[in-house]
CSV table of C-alpha atoms in Angstrom, one decimal:
chain,number,residue,atom,x,y,z
A,3,MET,CA,16.7,-7.9,-26.9
A,4,ASN,CA,17.1,-9.4,-22.9
A,5,ASP,CA,16.9,-9.4,-20.2
A,6,LYS,CA,20.6,-8.3,-19.3
A,7,HIS,CA,20.3,-5.2,-21.8
A,8,TYR,CA,17.2,-3.7,-20.0
A,9,LEU,CA,18.8,-4.3,-16.7
A,10,LEU,CA,21.7,-2.9,-17.9
A,11,ARG,CA,19.9,0.0,-18.7
A,12,SER,CA,17.6,0.0,-15.6
A,13,ILE,CA,21.4,0.4,-14.1
A,14,GLN,CA,22.5,2.5,-16.7
A,15,ILE,CA,19.5,5.4,-16.0
A,16,ALA,CA,20.4,4.9,-11.9
A,17,ALA,CA,23.8,5.9,-12.5
A,18,GLU,CA,23.1,8.9,-14.2
A,19,ASN,CA,20.4,9.4,-11.5
A,20,VAL,CA,23.3,8.9,-8.7
A,21,ALA,CA,25.5,11.5,-11.1
A,22,ARG,CA,22.8,14.2,-10.2
A,23,GLY,CA,22.6,13.9,-7.0
A,24,GLY,CA,20.4,11.5,-6.3
A,25,GLN,CA,19.7,7.9,-5.1
A,26,PRO,CA,21.6,4.6,-6.6
A,27,PHE,CA,18.1,2.7,-8.2
A,28,GLY,CA,16.6,3.1,-11.3
A,29,ALA,CA,14.1,0.3,-12.5
A,30,VAL,CA,12.2,0.2,-16.6
A,31,LEU,CA,9.0,-0.9,-17.7
A,32,VAL,CA,9.2,-3.4,-20.8
A,33,ARG,CA,6.0,-5.1,-22.7
A,34,ASP,CA,6.5,-6.8,-26.1
A,35,GLY,CA,10.0,-6.0,-26.6
A,36,GLN,CA,9.1,-1.9,-26.1
A,37,VAL,CA,9.9,0.2,-23.4
A,38,LEU,CA,6.8,1.6,-21.8
A,39,ALA,CA,8.7,3.9,-19.4
A,40,GLU,CA,11.6,4.1,-17.4
A,41,GLY,CA,12.2,5.5,-13.9
A,42,VAL,CA,14.5,6.8,-11.1
A,43,ASN,CA,14.2,7.5,-7.8
A,44,GLU,CA,12.9,11.0,-7.2
A,45,THR,CA,12.2,10.7,-3.4
A,46,TYR,CA,14.8,13.1,-2.7
A,47,LEU,CA,13.7,15.7,-5.1
A,48,ALA,CA,9.4,15.2,-5.0
A,49,HIS,CA,10.4,15.1,-1.0
A,50,ASP,CA,7.9,12.1,-2.2
A,51,PRO,CA,8.3,9.4,-0.4
A,52,THR,CA,6.6,7.1,-2.7
A,53,ALA,CA,8.6,8.1,-5.2
A,54,HIS,CA,10.9,4.8,-6.1
A,55,ALA,CA,12.1,3.7,-8.9
A,56,GLU,CA,10.0,0.8,-9.5
A,57,ILE,CA,7.0,3.4,-8.9
A,58,GLN,CA,7.7,6.1,-11.1
A,59,ALA,CA,8.6,3.4,-14.1
A,60,LEU,CA,4.9,3.2,-13.2
A,61,ARG,CA,3.2,6.1,-13.5
A,62,HIS,CA,4.8,7.3,-16.3
A,63,ALA,CA,3.8,4.0,-18.2
A,64,SER,CA,0.4,4.6,-16.7
A,65,GLN,CA,0.2,7.8,-17.9
A,66,ALA,CA,2.1,7.4,-21.6
A,67,VAL,CA,-1.0,4.6,-22.4
A,68,LYS,CA,-3.4,6.3,-20.4
A,69,SER,CA,-4.2,2.8,-18.1
A,70,SER,CA,-3.2,1.8,-14.9
A,71,HIS,CA,-3.0,-2.0,-15.8
A,72,HIS,CA,0.2,-3.3,-17.5
A,73,ALA,CA,-1.0,-7.3,-17.9
A,74,GLY,CA,2.2,-9.0,-19.4
A,75,SER,CA,4.5,-6.3,-18.8
A,76,THR,CA,8.5,-7.2,-17.0
A,77,MET,CA,9.7,-4.7,-14.5
A,78,TYR,CA,13.5,-4.6,-14.7
A,79,ALA,CA,14.8,-3.1,-11.4
A,80,SER,CA,18.9,-2.5,-10.5
A,81,GLY,CA,17.6,-3.5,-7.3
A,82,ILE,CA,15.6,-5.7,-5.5
A,83,PRO,CA,12.2,-4.2,-5.2
A,84,CYS,CA,10.2,-2.7,-2.4
A,85,PRO,CA,7.4,-4.5,-0.5
A,86,MET,CA,5.9,-1.1,-1.7
A,87,CYS,CA,6.8,-0.7,-4.7
A,88,MET,CA,6.0,-4.9,-5.1
A,89,ALA,CA,2.7,-4.3,-4.0
A,90,ALA,CA,2.2,-1.4,-6.8
A,91,MET,CA,3.1,-4.2,-9.9
A,92,ILE,CA,0.5,-6.5,-8.4
A,93,ALA,CA,-1.7,-4.6,-8.4
A,94,SER,CA,-0.7,-2.9,-12.0
A,95,GLY,CA,-0.9,-6.8,-13.3
A,96,VAL,CA,3.0,-6.6,-13.5
A,97,GLU,CA,3.7,-10.3,-14.7
A,98,ARG,CA,7.3,-10.3,-14.4
A,99,VAL,CA,10.3,-8.5,-12.4
A,100,VAL,CA,13.5,-9.2,-13.1
A,101,TYR,CA,16.2,-7.1,-10.6
A,102,CYS,CA,20.2,-7.0,-10.2
A,103,ALA,CA,21.5,-6.3,-6.9
A,104,ASP,CA,20.1,-8.1,-4.2
A,105,ASP,CA,19.9,-7.1,-0.6
A,106,GLU,CA,23.4,-8.7,0.9
A,107,GLN,CA,24.8,-6.5,-2.2
A,108,GLY,CA,22.8,-3.2,-1.0
A,109,GLU,CA,23.2,-3.8,2.6
A,110,PRO,CA,26.8,-2.8,2.9
A,111,PHE,CA,25.6,0.7,1.5
A,112,GLY,CA,22.4,1.3,3.5
A,113,TRP,CA,20.0,0.1,1.1
A,114,SER,CA,18.0,-3.7,2.4
A,115,THR,CA,14.2,-4.5,2.0
A,116,GLU,CA,14.8,-6.8,4.6
A,117,SER,CA,13.3,-5.2,7.6
A,118,PHE,CA,10.8,-3.6,5.5
A,119,TYR,CA,9.8,-7.4,4.6
A,120,LYS,CA,9.4,-8.3,7.8
A,121,LYS,CA,7.4,-5.7,8.8
A,122,MET,CA,4.7,-6.3,6.7
A,123,GLN,CA,4.9,-10.3,7.2
A,124,GLN,CA,3.0,-9.7,10.9
A,125,ASP,CA,-0.4,-9.3,11.0
A,126,PHE,CA,-2.7,-5.7,9.9
A,127,GLY,CA,-1.7,-3.2,13.2
A,128,LYS,CA,1.5,-4.4,14.0
A,129,GLN,CA,3.5,-3.5,11.1
A,130,GLY,CA,4.5,-0.4,13.5
A,131,VAL,CA,2.1,2.4,12.5
A,132,LYS,CA,-0.8,2.2,14.8
A,133,MET,CA,-4.7,1.4,13.5
A,134,GLU,CA,-7.5,2.5,14.1
A,135,HIS,CA,-10.6,2.0,12.6
A,136,LEU,CA,-13.9,4.6,12.7
A,137,PRO,CA,-16.6,2.9,10.1
A,138,LEU,CA,-19.0,6.0,9.4
A,139,PRO,CA,-22.0,4.8,7.3
A,140,GLU,CA,-21.3,8.1,4.8
A,141,LYS,CA,-18.5,5.6,2.8
A,142,ARG,CA,-21.4,3.9,1.6
A,143,GLN,CA,-23.0,6.4,-0.5
A,144,VAL,CA,-19.9,7.3,-1.9
A,145,TYR,CA,-19.5,3.2,-3.0
A,146,GLU,CA,-23.3,3.1,-3.9
A,147,ALA,CA,-22.5,6.1,-6.0
A,148,TRP,CA,-19.2,4.1,-7.7
A,149,GLN,CA,-21.2,1.2,-8.9
A,150,ALA,CA,-24.6,3.2,-9.9
A,151,ARG,CA,-21.8,4.4,-11.9
A,152,PHE,CA,-19.6,2.0,-13.3
A,153,GLY,CA,-21.6,-1.3,-12.2
A,154,GLN,CA,-20.5,-4.5,-9.7
A,155,GLY,CA,-17.3,-4.8,-9.6
A,156,SER,CA,-15.4,-2.8,-12.2
A,157,GLN,CA,-11.8,-0.6,-11.9
A,158,GLN,CA,-11.7,1.9,-13.6
A,159,ASP,CA,-8.5,3.3,-14.2
C-alpha cells in the first residue's frame, strides 16, 4: 500500500461521514502497513469539540493496542490537521502526517486552520483565553503519590 491509498481511504470515510450528516474529515492511522484505526470528525454527534478525525483515530488506536504511544506511525488526514490534532499526534509519537486538503482548498468552505495556528503562536496566556495561576501545595502530594507508584520520570499509559 502507498500514501495515496491511505489518503484516498481518509477521503472516502470523510465522504461517508458527510452522507450521514457529519463534517468532511476523515483520518487513518497506519503503522508498518497495518491500519491501526480510522476516525471521522464526530464533534456534531458527541457534542465534543475534541472529536476531530485525527483525535478519534488516535483514541480508537489507543484502545485497540492498549497504549497511547504510536511511535513509527503515519496519520493520513483528508484535511490539514488543526493545532489540537497536531499536539495530540506529537504527544502520541506519530512520526509522519500526510494530508490532502490545505487551508487554501478548505477556506472557501469555512474550513481553515490558519487562525488557530496564529493564536497558538502567541505567548501562553495570550491566545484568547484568560489564564489564572493559583498554585496550591496539595498538588505536590499528587505528584509525590505518582512518583512513589511509578518512579521518577516515568509516564504510564
